[in-house]
Coordinates of C-alpha atoms in Angstrom, one line a residue:
Chain A
M133 CA -37.7 -79.2 33.1
L134 CA -35.6 -79.3 30.0
S135 CA -38.1 -81.2 27.9
R136 CA -40.8 -78.6 28.6
E137 CA -38.5 -75.9 27.3
R138 CA -37.5 -77.7 24.1
H139 CA -38.9 -74.9 21.9
L140 CA -36.6 -72.4 23.8
G141 CA -33.6 -74.2 22.3
Y142 CA -34.8 -73.1 18.9
F143 CA -35.3 -69.6 20.2
F144 CA -31.7 -69.3 21.4
A145 CA -30.1 -71.1 18.5
G146 CA -32.4 -69.7 15.8
P147 CA -30.5 -66.4 15.0
V148 CA -27.2 -68.3 14.5
L149 CA -28.9 -70.8 12.3
I150 CA -30.7 -68.3 10.2
I151 CA -27.6 -66.1 9.7
L152 CA -25.5 -69.1 8.9
T153 CA -28.0 -70.2 6.3
F154 CA -27.5 -66.9 4.5
V155 CA -23.7 -66.4 5.0
M156 CA -22.6 -70.0 4.7
V157 CA -25.1 -72.5 3.3
F158 CA -26.4 -70.3 0.6
P159 CA -22.9 -69.4 -0.8
L160 CA -21.9 -73.0 -0.7
A161 CA -25.0 -74.1 -2.6
Y162 CA -24.5 -71.2 -5.0
G163 CA -20.9 -72.2 -5.6
F164 CA -22.1 -75.7 -6.5
V165 CA -24.6 -74.2 -9.0
M166 CA -21.8 -72.0 -10.5
S167 CA -19.8 -75.1 -11.1
L168 CA -22.5 -76.4 -13.4
F169 CA -22.4 -73.4 -15.7
E170 CA -20.0 -72.5 -18.5
N171 CA -19.3 -69.2 -16.8
Q172 CA -16.9 -66.7 -18.4
I173 CA -17.2 -63.0 -18.1
T174 CA -20.2 -62.6 -20.5
V175 CA -21.3 -66.1 -21.5
E176 CA -23.3 -68.0 -19.0
E177 CA -25.0 -71.3 -20.0
F178 CA -25.8 -74.5 -18.4
A179 CA -23.0 -77.0 -18.9
G180 CA -23.8 -80.0 -16.7
F181 CA -20.8 -81.7 -15.4
S182 CA -18.5 -80.6 -18.3
N183 CA -16.5 -78.3 -16.0
Y184 CA -15.8 -81.3 -13.8
S185 CA -14.5 -83.5 -16.6
E186 CA -12.4 -80.6 -17.9
V187 CA -10.9 -80.1 -14.4
L188 CA -10.2 -83.8 -13.9
R189 CA -8.6 -84.1 -17.3
N190 CA -6.3 -81.1 -16.6
P191 CA -2.8 -82.4 -15.7
G192 CA -2.1 -79.1 -14.0
V193 CA -4.8 -79.8 -11.5
W194 CA -3.3 -83.1 -10.6
R195 CA 0.1 -81.6 -10.4
S196 CA -1.3 -79.0 -8.0
L197 CA -3.0 -81.7 -5.9
L198 CA 0.4 -83.5 -5.7
I199 CA 2.1 -80.2 -4.7
T200 CA -0.6 -79.5 -2.1
F201 CA -0.1 -83.0 -0.7
I202 CA 3.7 -82.7 -0.5
F203 CA 3.3 -79.2 1.1
A204 CA 0.8 -80.4 3.7
A205 CA 2.5 -83.7 4.4
G206 CA 6.0 -82.2 4.5
S207 CA 5.1 -79.3 6.8
G208 CA 2.9 -81.6 8.8
G209 CA 5.7 -84.1 9.3
L210 CA 8.2 -81.5 10.3
K211 CA 5.7 -79.9 12.7
L212 CA 5.0 -83.3 14.3
I213 CA 8.7 -84.1 14.8
L214 CA 9.7 -80.6 16.0
G215 CA 6.4 -80.3 18.0
M216 CA 7.2 -83.5 19.8
A217 CA 10.7 -82.4 20.7
L218 CA 9.3 -79.0 21.8
A219 CA 6.6 -80.6 23.9
L220 CA 9.0 -83.1 25.6
L221 CA 11.3 -80.1 26.4
L222 CA 8.5 -78.0 27.8
D223 CA 7.1 -80.9 29.8
R224 CA 10.2 -81.1 31.9
S225 CA 10.6 -77.4 32.5
S226 CA 9.0 -75.5 35.3
V227 CA 8.8 -72.3 33.3
F228 CA 6.1 -74.1 31.2
H229 CA 3.3 -71.7 31.9
S230 CA 5.0 -68.5 30.9
V231 CA 6.5 -70.1 27.8
A232 CA 3.2 -71.6 26.8
R233 CA 1.5 -68.3 27.0
V234 CA 4.0 -66.8 24.6
L235 CA 3.6 -69.8 22.3
V236 CA -0.1 -69.5 22.1
L237 CA 0.3 -65.9 21.3
I238 CA 2.5 -66.1 18.3
P239 CA 0.3 -67.8 15.7
W240 CA -2.7 -65.8 16.7
M241 CA -0.8 -62.5 16.7
I242 CA 0.8 -62.3 13.4
A243 CA -1.2 -62.4 10.2
E244 CA 0.0 -65.1 7.9
S245 CA 0.4 -62.6 5.1
V246 CA 2.7 -60.5 7.4
V247 CA 4.6 -63.7 8.3
G248 CA 5.1 -64.1 4.5
V249 CA 6.6 -60.6 4.3
I250 CA 8.9 -61.2 7.2
W251 CA 10.2 -64.4 5.7
R252 CA 10.7 -62.8 2.3
W253 CA 13.1 -60.5 4.1
I254 CA 14.9 -63.3 6.1
L255 CA 15.3 -65.4 3.0
D256 CA 16.1 -62.5 0.7
P257 CA 18.7 -63.8 -1.8
S258 CA 21.1 -60.8 -1.5
F259 CA 20.5 -59.2 1.8
G260 CA 18.7 -61.8 3.9
V261 CA 20.1 -63.1 7.2
L262 CA 19.9 -66.8 6.2
N263 CA 22.0 -66.6 3.1
Y264 CA 24.5 -64.4 4.8
S265 CA 24.9 -66.9 7.7
L266 CA 25.2 -69.9 5.3
L267 CA 27.7 -68.1 3.1
R268 CA 29.7 -67.0 6.1
T269 CA 29.9 -70.5 7.6
G270 CA 30.9 -71.8 4.2
L271 CA 27.9 -74.2 3.9
I272 CA 27.0 -72.7 0.6
S273 CA 29.3 -71.0 -1.9
E274 CA 26.8 -68.7 -3.6
S275 CA 23.5 -67.1 -2.6
I276 CA 20.4 -69.2 -2.9
A277 CA 17.2 -67.7 -4.4
W278 CA 15.0 -69.4 -1.8
F279 CA 11.8 -68.5 -3.5
G280 CA 13.0 -67.9 -7.0
D281 CA 14.6 -71.2 -7.7
P282 CA 12.1 -74.0 -8.5
R283 CA 14.3 -76.5 -6.6
F284 CA 14.0 -74.6 -3.3
A285 CA 10.7 -72.8 -3.5
L286 CA 8.5 -75.6 -2.2
L287 CA 11.0 -76.5 0.5
S288 CA 11.2 -72.8 1.6
T289 CA 7.4 -72.5 1.8
I290 CA 7.3 -75.8 3.8
I291 CA 9.8 -74.4 6.3
V292 CA 7.8 -71.1 6.7
K293 CA 4.6 -73.1 7.1
T294 CA 6.2 -75.2 9.7
W295 CA 7.3 -72.1 11.6
V296 CA 3.7 -70.9 11.6
G297 CA 2.1 -74.1 12.7
L298 CA 4.7 -75.4 15.2
P299 CA 3.2 -73.7 18.3
F300 CA -0.2 -75.3 17.8
M301 CA 1.3 -78.8 17.3
G302 CA 3.6 -78.4 20.3
L303 CA 0.8 -77.3 22.6
M304 CA -1.5 -80.1 21.5
I305 CA 1.2 -82.7 22.2
L306 CA 2.2 -81.0 25.4
A307 CA -1.4 -81.3 26.6
G308 CA -1.4 -84.9 25.7
L309 CA 1.9 -85.5 27.5
Q310 CA 0.6 -84.0 30.7
A311 CA -2.4 -86.4 30.6
V312 CA -0.1 -89.5 30.6
P313 CA -0.5 -91.2 34.0
V314 CA 2.6 -91.0 36.1
S315 CA 2.0 -94.5 37.5
Q316 CA 2.5 -96.0 34.0
H317 CA 5.9 -94.3 33.8
E318 CA 6.9 -95.5 37.2
A319 CA 5.8 -99.1 36.5
A320 CA 7.9 -99.1 33.4
I321 CA 10.9 -97.9 35.2
V322 CA 10.5 -100.4 38.0
D323 CA 10.4 -103.1 35.3
G324 CA 13.8 -101.9 34.1
A325 CA 12.8 -99.9 30.9
N326 CA 15.3 -97.3 29.7
S327 CA 14.2 -93.8 28.8
W328 CA 13.8 -94.6 25.1
Q329 CA 11.7 -97.7 25.9
V330 CA 9.5 -95.6 28.3
F331 CA 9.0 -93.1 25.5
R332 CA 8.4 -95.8 22.9
F333 CA 6.1 -98.1 24.8
V334 CA 4.4 -95.9 27.4
T335 CA 4.4 -92.3 26.2
L336 CA 3.8 -92.8 22.5
P337 CA 0.8 -95.1 22.7
N338 CA -0.8 -92.7 25.2
L339 CA -0.3 -89.9 22.7
R340 CA -1.8 -91.7 19.7
H341 CA -5.2 -90.1 19.9
V342 CA -3.9 -86.5 20.5
I343 CA -1.4 -86.9 17.6
A344 CA -4.1 -88.2 15.2
T345 CA -6.3 -85.2 16.1
A346 CA -3.5 -82.6 15.8
V347 CA -2.2 -84.0 12.5
T348 CA -5.7 -84.1 11.0
L349 CA -6.6 -80.6 12.1
D350 CA -3.2 -79.3 10.9
F351 CA -3.8 -80.9 7.5
I352 CA -7.3 -79.3 7.2
W353 CA -6.0 -75.9 8.2
T354 CA -3.0 -76.1 5.9
M355 CA -5.5 -76.6 3.0
R356 CA -7.8 -73.9 4.4
S357 CA -5.7 -70.8 3.7
M358 CA -3.4 -69.9 0.9
A359 CA -2.1 -66.7 2.5
T360 CA 1.4 -67.8 3.4
V361 CA 2.3 -69.4 0.1
Y362 CA 0.6 -66.8 -2.0
V363 CA 2.5 -63.9 -0.3
L364 CA 5.8 -65.9 -0.5
T365 CA 5.7 -67.1 -4.1
R366 CA 2.4 -66.4 -5.8
G367 CA 2.5 -70.1 -6.7
G368 CA 5.7 -69.7 -8.7
P369 CA 8.3 -70.1 -9.9
V370 CA 6.9 -72.1 -12.9
D371 CA 4.1 -73.5 -10.7
A372 CA 6.5 -75.1 -8.3
T373 CA 4.4 -74.0 -5.3
K374 CA 1.0 -73.7 -6.9
I375 CA -1.1 -75.4 -4.2
I376 CA -4.7 -76.0 -5.1
P377 CA -6.2 -72.9 -3.4
I378 CA -3.9 -70.7 -5.5
R379 CA -4.8 -72.5 -8.7
I380 CA -8.5 -72.0 -7.9
Y381 CA -7.8 -68.3 -7.2
E382 CA -6.0 -67.8 -10.5
E383 CA -8.6 -69.8 -12.4
G384 CA -11.3 -67.6 -11.0
F385 CA -9.8 -64.1 -10.7
E386 CA -7.0 -64.0 -13.2
F387 CA -8.6 -66.1 -16.0
M388 CA -12.2 -65.3 -15.0
R389 CA -13.3 -68.9 -15.5
F390 CA -15.6 -69.2 -12.6
G391 CA -17.2 -72.4 -13.8
T392 CA -14.0 -74.5 -13.7
A393 CA -12.7 -72.6 -10.7
T394 CA -15.8 -73.5 -8.6
A395 CA -15.7 -77.1 -10.0
M396 CA -12.1 -77.3 -8.7
S397 CA -13.2 -76.0 -5.3
V398 CA -16.0 -78.5 -5.1
V399 CA -13.4 -81.2 -5.8
L400 CA -11.1 -79.8 -3.0
F401 CA -14.1 -79.6 -0.7
C402 CA -15.0 -83.2 -1.2
V403 CA -11.4 -84.4 -0.6
L404 CA -11.3 -82.5 2.6
L405 CA -14.8 -83.5 3.7
A406 CA -13.7 -87.0 4.6
F407 CA -11.1 -85.6 7.0
I408 CA -13.5 -83.0 8.4
A409 CA -16.2 -85.7 9.0
G410 CA -13.7 -87.8 11.0
I411 CA -12.7 -84.8 13.2
I412 CA -16.3 -83.7 13.8
R413 CA -17.4 -87.2 14.8
S414 CA -14.8 -87.4 17.6
R415 CA -15.2 -83.7 18.7
V416 CA -19.0 -83.7 18.9
S417 CA -19.2 -87.0 20.7
E418 CA -16.7 -85.7 23.3
Q419 CA -19.1 -82.9 24.1
A420 CA -21.1 -83.7 27.2
Y421 CA -24.8 -82.9 27.0
Chain B
M646 CA 11.7 -57.3 12.2
L647 CA 11.8 -54.7 14.9
T648 CA 15.5 -54.0 14.4
T649 CA 15.1 -53.7 10.7
S650 CA 12.2 -51.3 11.1
I651 CA 14.4 -48.8 12.9
R652 CA 17.3 -48.8 10.6
P653 CA 18.2 -45.9 8.3
A654 CA 17.8 -47.0 4.7
A655 CA 21.5 -47.2 4.0
D656 CA 22.0 -49.5 6.9
V657 CA 19.5 -52.2 5.7
F658 CA 21.9 -53.5 3.0
R659 CA 25.0 -53.3 5.1
I660 CA 27.2 -56.4 4.9
P661 CA 27.7 -57.9 7.4
P662 CA 24.2 -57.4 8.9
S663 CA 24.3 -56.3 12.5
L664 CA 21.8 -57.5 15.0
W665 CA 21.1 -54.1 16.5
P666 CA 21.4 -51.1 14.2
P667 CA 24.3 -48.8 15.1
N668 CA 22.2 -45.7 14.8
P669 CA 18.5 -46.5 15.3
T670 CA 15.9 -44.1 13.8
L671 CA 12.1 -43.9 13.6
E672 CA 12.4 -42.5 10.1
P673 CA 11.0 -45.6 8.4
Y674 CA 7.8 -45.3 10.4
Y675 CA 7.5 -41.7 9.6
T676 CA 8.0 -42.3 5.9
V677 CA 5.8 -45.3 5.5
I678 CA 2.9 -43.5 7.3
K679 CA 3.3 -40.4 5.3
E680 CA 3.8 -41.9 1.9
R681 CA 1.7 -45.0 2.0
P682 CA -2.0 -45.4 3.0
I683 CA -1.2 -47.4 6.2
G684 CA -3.6 -45.2 8.1
T685 CA -6.4 -46.0 5.7
Y686 CA -5.6 -49.7 5.8
T687 CA -5.6 -49.7 9.6
L688 CA -8.9 -47.8 9.8
N689 CA -10.6 -50.2 7.3
T690 CA -9.3 -53.2 9.2
L691 CA -10.5 -51.8 12.5
I692 CA -14.0 -51.1 11.1
V693 CA -14.4 -54.5 9.6
A694 CA -13.0 -56.4 12.5
I695 CA -14.9 -54.6 15.2
A696 CA -18.2 -54.7 13.3
T697 CA -17.8 -58.4 12.6
V698 CA -17.1 -59.1 16.3
C699 CA -20.1 -56.9 17.4
L700 CA -22.3 -58.9 15.1
S701 CA -21.1 -62.4 15.8
A702 CA -20.4 -62.2 19.6
P703 CA -24.0 -61.5 20.8
I704 CA -25.7 -63.8 18.3
G705 CA -23.0 -66.4 18.9
A706 CA -23.6 -66.2 22.7
L707 CA -27.3 -66.7 22.3
G708 CA -26.7 -69.7 20.0
A709 CA -24.0 -71.1 22.3
Y710 CA -26.4 -71.0 25.2
G711 CA -29.1 -72.7 23.2
F712 CA -26.7 -75.5 22.2
S713 CA -25.3 -75.8 25.6
R714 CA -28.5 -76.0 27.6
F715 CA -31.1 -77.6 25.2
R716 CA -31.2 -80.8 23.3
F717 CA -33.6 -80.3 20.4
K718 CA -34.3 -82.1 17.2
G719 CA -31.2 -82.0 15.1
S720 CA -29.1 -80.1 17.6
R721 CA -26.2 -82.6 17.4
M722 CA -26.1 -82.5 13.7
L723 CA -26.3 -78.7 13.6
L724 CA -23.5 -78.5 16.1
G725 CA -21.4 -80.7 13.9
F726 CA -22.2 -78.5 11.0
I727 CA -21.1 -75.3 12.9
L728 CA -17.9 -77.0 13.8
A729 CA -17.4 -78.2 10.2
T730 CA -17.8 -74.7 8.8
Q731 CA -14.7 -73.7 10.6
M732 CA -12.7 -76.0 8.5
F733 CA -14.0 -75.2 5.0
P734 CA -11.3 -73.8 2.8
Y735 CA -11.8 -70.0 2.4
I736 CA -11.3 -70.2 -1.4
V737 CA -14.3 -72.5 -1.7
I738 CA -16.6 -69.9 -0.2
V739 CA -15.0 -66.8 -1.6
L740 CA -15.8 -67.5 -5.3
P741 CA -19.6 -67.5 -4.8
Y742 CA -19.2 -64.5 -2.4
F743 CA -17.5 -62.6 -5.2
K744 CA -20.3 -63.2 -7.6
M745 CA -23.0 -62.5 -5.0
L746 CA -21.5 -59.2 -3.8
V747 CA -21.1 -58.1 -7.4
A748 CA -24.7 -58.8 -8.0
L749 CA -25.8 -57.0 -4.8
K750 CA -23.4 -54.1 -5.6
L751 CA -21.7 -54.7 -2.3
M752 CA -18.2 -55.2 -3.7
D753 CA -15.6 -53.0 -2.2
T754 CA -17.9 -52.0 0.7
Y755 CA -17.5 -52.5 4.4
L756 CA -20.9 -54.2 4.5
G757 CA -19.9 -56.8 2.0
L758 CA -16.7 -57.6 3.9
I759 CA -18.5 -57.7 7.2
I760 CA -21.1 -60.2 5.9
A761 CA -18.3 -62.4 4.4
Y762 CA -16.3 -62.2 7.7
T763 CA -19.3 -63.2 9.7
S764 CA -19.4 -66.5 7.8
F765 CA -16.3 -67.7 9.7
S766 CA -16.5 -65.5 12.8
L767 CA -20.0 -66.6 13.9
P768 CA -19.4 -70.4 13.9
F769 CA -16.2 -69.7 15.8
T770 CA -17.8 -67.6 18.5
T771 CA -20.7 -70.0 18.9
W772 CA -18.4 -73.0 19.3
M773 CA -16.0 -71.3 21.7
L774 CA -18.7 -69.8 23.9
K775 CA -20.5 -73.1 24.0
G776 CA -17.4 -74.6 25.6
F777 CA -17.5 -71.9 28.3
F778 CA -21.2 -72.3 29.0
D779 CA -20.8 -76.0 29.2
A780 CA -18.4 -75.5 32.1
I781 CA -21.1 -73.7 34.1
P782 CA -23.4 -76.2 35.9
G783 CA -27.1 -76.1 34.8
E784 CA -28.2 -76.0 38.4
L785 CA -27.2 -72.3 38.4
D786 CA -29.8 -71.6 35.7
E787 CA -32.4 -73.6 37.6
A788 CA -31.7 -71.8 40.9
A789 CA -32.1 -68.4 39.1
M790 CA -35.4 -69.6 37.6
I791 CA -36.7 -70.8 41.0
D792 CA -35.8 -67.3 42.3
G793 CA -38.2 -66.0 39.7
C794 CA -36.1 -65.4 36.6
S795 CA -37.2 -66.4 33.2
R796 CA -34.9 -68.4 31.0
I797 CA -33.8 -65.3 29.2
Q798 CA -33.2 -63.4 32.4
A799 CA -31.3 -66.3 33.9
F800 CA -29.1 -66.2 30.8
I801 CA -28.5 -62.5 30.8
R802 CA -28.3 -61.9 34.6
V803 CA -26.6 -65.0 35.8
I804 CA -24.8 -66.9 33.1
L805 CA -23.4 -64.1 31.0
P806 CA -21.8 -62.2 34.0
I807 CA -20.2 -65.5 35.2
S808 CA -18.8 -66.2 31.8
L809 CA -17.3 -62.8 31.4
P810 CA -13.7 -64.1 31.2
G811 CA -14.8 -66.6 28.5
L812 CA -16.6 -63.8 26.6
A813 CA -13.6 -61.6 26.7
A814 CA -11.4 -64.5 25.5
T815 CA -13.8 -65.2 22.7
I816 CA -14.1 -61.6 21.6
V817 CA -10.3 -61.2 21.5
F818 CA -9.8 -64.3 19.5
A819 CA -12.6 -63.4 17.1
F820 CA -11.1 -60.0 16.7
L821 CA -7.6 -61.4 16.0
V822 CA -8.9 -63.9 13.4
A823 CA -10.8 -61.1 11.6
W824 CA -7.8 -58.7 11.9
N825 CA -5.4 -61.2 10.4
H826 CA -7.7 -62.7 7.7
Y827 CA -6.4 -62.7 4.2
E828 CA -8.5 -64.3 1.4
F829 CA -11.8 -62.4 1.7
A830 CA -9.8 -59.2 2.1
L831 CA -7.8 -60.0 -1.0
I832 CA -10.8 -60.8 -3.3
L833 CA -13.7 -58.7 -2.0
T834 CA -11.9 -55.4 -2.1
Q835 CA -10.6 -53.8 -5.3
S836 CA -9.8 -50.1 -4.7
P837 CA -6.8 -49.2 -2.5
G838 CA -9.1 -47.1 -0.4
K839 CA -10.9 -50.2 0.9
M840 CA -7.9 -52.4 1.3
L841 CA -7.2 -54.1 4.6
L842 CA -3.8 -54.4 6.4
S843 CA -3.4 -58.1 5.7
V844 CA -3.5 -57.4 2.0
G845 CA -2.1 -53.9 2.0
I846 CA 1.2 -54.7 3.7
P847 CA 2.2 -57.5 1.3
S848 CA 1.1 -55.2 -1.6
L849 CA 3.7 -52.7 -0.5
M850 CA 6.3 -55.4 -1.1
G851 CA 5.7 -55.1 -4.9
Q852 CA 5.8 -51.3 -4.8
F853 CA 9.1 -50.9 -3.1
S854 CA 10.8 -54.2 -2.9
F855 CA 14.0 -52.8 -1.5
K856 CA 12.7 -50.6 1.3
W857 CA 12.7 -53.4 3.8
N858 CA 13.0 -51.1 6.7
Q859 CA 9.8 -49.4 5.8
L860 CA 8.1 -52.7 5.1
M861 CA 9.1 -54.0 8.5
A862 CA 7.9 -50.8 10.1
A863 CA 4.5 -51.3 8.4
G864 CA 4.4 -54.9 9.5
F865 CA 5.3 -54.1 13.0
M866 CA 2.5 -51.5 13.2
A867 CA 0.0 -54.2 11.9
I868 CA 0.9 -56.7 14.7
L869 CA 1.0 -54.0 17.4
P870 CA -2.7 -53.7 18.1
P871 CA -3.1 -57.5 18.6
I872 CA -0.1 -57.6 20.9
L873 CA -1.5 -54.7 22.9
M874 CA -4.9 -56.3 23.2
Y875 CA -3.3 -59.5 24.3
S876 CA -1.2 -57.8 27.0
V877 CA -4.3 -55.9 28.4
L878 CA -6.7 -58.9 28.2
G879 CA -4.2 -61.7 28.5
K880 CA -5.1 -62.5 32.1
Y881 CA -8.8 -62.9 31.1
L882 CA -7.7 -65.2 28.4
V883 CA -5.8 -67.5 30.7
K884 CA -8.5 -67.3 33.3
G885 CA -11.1 -68.0 30.6
L886 CA -9.3 -71.1 29.6
T887 CA -9.1 -72.5 33.1
S888 CA -12.4 -71.2 34.6
G889 CA -15.4 -73.4 35.3
A890 CA -15.6 -73.6 39.1
V891 CA -18.6 -71.7 40.4
K892 CA -18.1 -69.8 43.6
E893 CA -21.1 -67.6 44.0

């Protein structure tokens, strides 16, 4: 029955594919074409790959890549550790369902840019709650400019990003935890394993796949949006938090150099594509036909 | 955030900060609505988010059904592509969009924003709805067709009603993603009259950096509609995520 209707598949999927061609494929292709042109406000001439060599020779770009990596790896690591703790905690508790519902809610509810505004207030150097508490308890002797001081800015953005992404990580790991067969736990305990050994040799190996997926997805999503960092610091101070998307944004919309900006974005795209391809392969093959 | 938003201005900078303001007031809300274009931002965001969802939900549903029920040449690859587009960095797509919308004279228009928003909303709705349709056994379509329905009728009369919770969940999620989106809103609008909430609220930060009570009032108003939507449709969302069993 299905084979006879093969053409109907095109009928149903057609509109999506046509629209996606216009709103996604075409802009991507056009972006690539833009990257081959010397493209300032008025001048526009074919430049081959010179934009690319310019981008790759720019030490600022490499610095931004490094910052992006520290930002993504730092917040990813924190999310993983805290997410694991959160998941283990929720796994034992019977109020799991109500808590989980609220957890799912948070990241979807608040726009990242509004999150940025809220954290600017919490971390406000003079009147924010955090500095007040730290001063009061004597942990610091003078106010810290969390986003104004190059030494703290990246750390502060990492903390905020961790807050944003923690629920997703926690829920993914929680789902993984609940899929660990109880019989394996019991067998380990019968064999005399203590709770750390059960965690290390039974729980953790079972979670390997879930953790790999969650960490990769989180990495891709951290690269995807610049909203949090841009609202918090605009990439400053002195470029301390200038992650690649912000550098591309500035190159394009502040310096009006679209050629080099699109060249940078193609580079970013290619870096991410390896990760994306990995995720897609595992996700699509999971789908039952 | 909530407690800051109902503080009188003088109380914001009090040391030590108190958890609950001693004399709460709605004055920051009143002021920020009166003096700042929060109403315009909200209206703009509503228009763009609703139009995007209205466009991407029906087309996404058709496509999702196609990918769920048929295997055709290239369907796996196309499905992979649809999933992949949800991971592309926004900044990569927004640069060409900027140039294209300038060329088409669609900068600073609702239409331009809606087209741009569809680029991430449509793959999202397609992928999510496919998950819901996959959970409904194909025998149901076949039974409907034996009873005299065409494929399209089977889809509209049988499959869509059953997947209503899934549809509701998808629509809410798609709305929220559009409501909260930042990059396209930042770059594809220029005049304050077309600004969306996600960009408008942070922009207030520069204009009056010390009126935190008003800022928090504005921020709270921006997250209120999503919270309301969630509390009304929340049960559909949870049901949508756990449904799959067919009872009819």
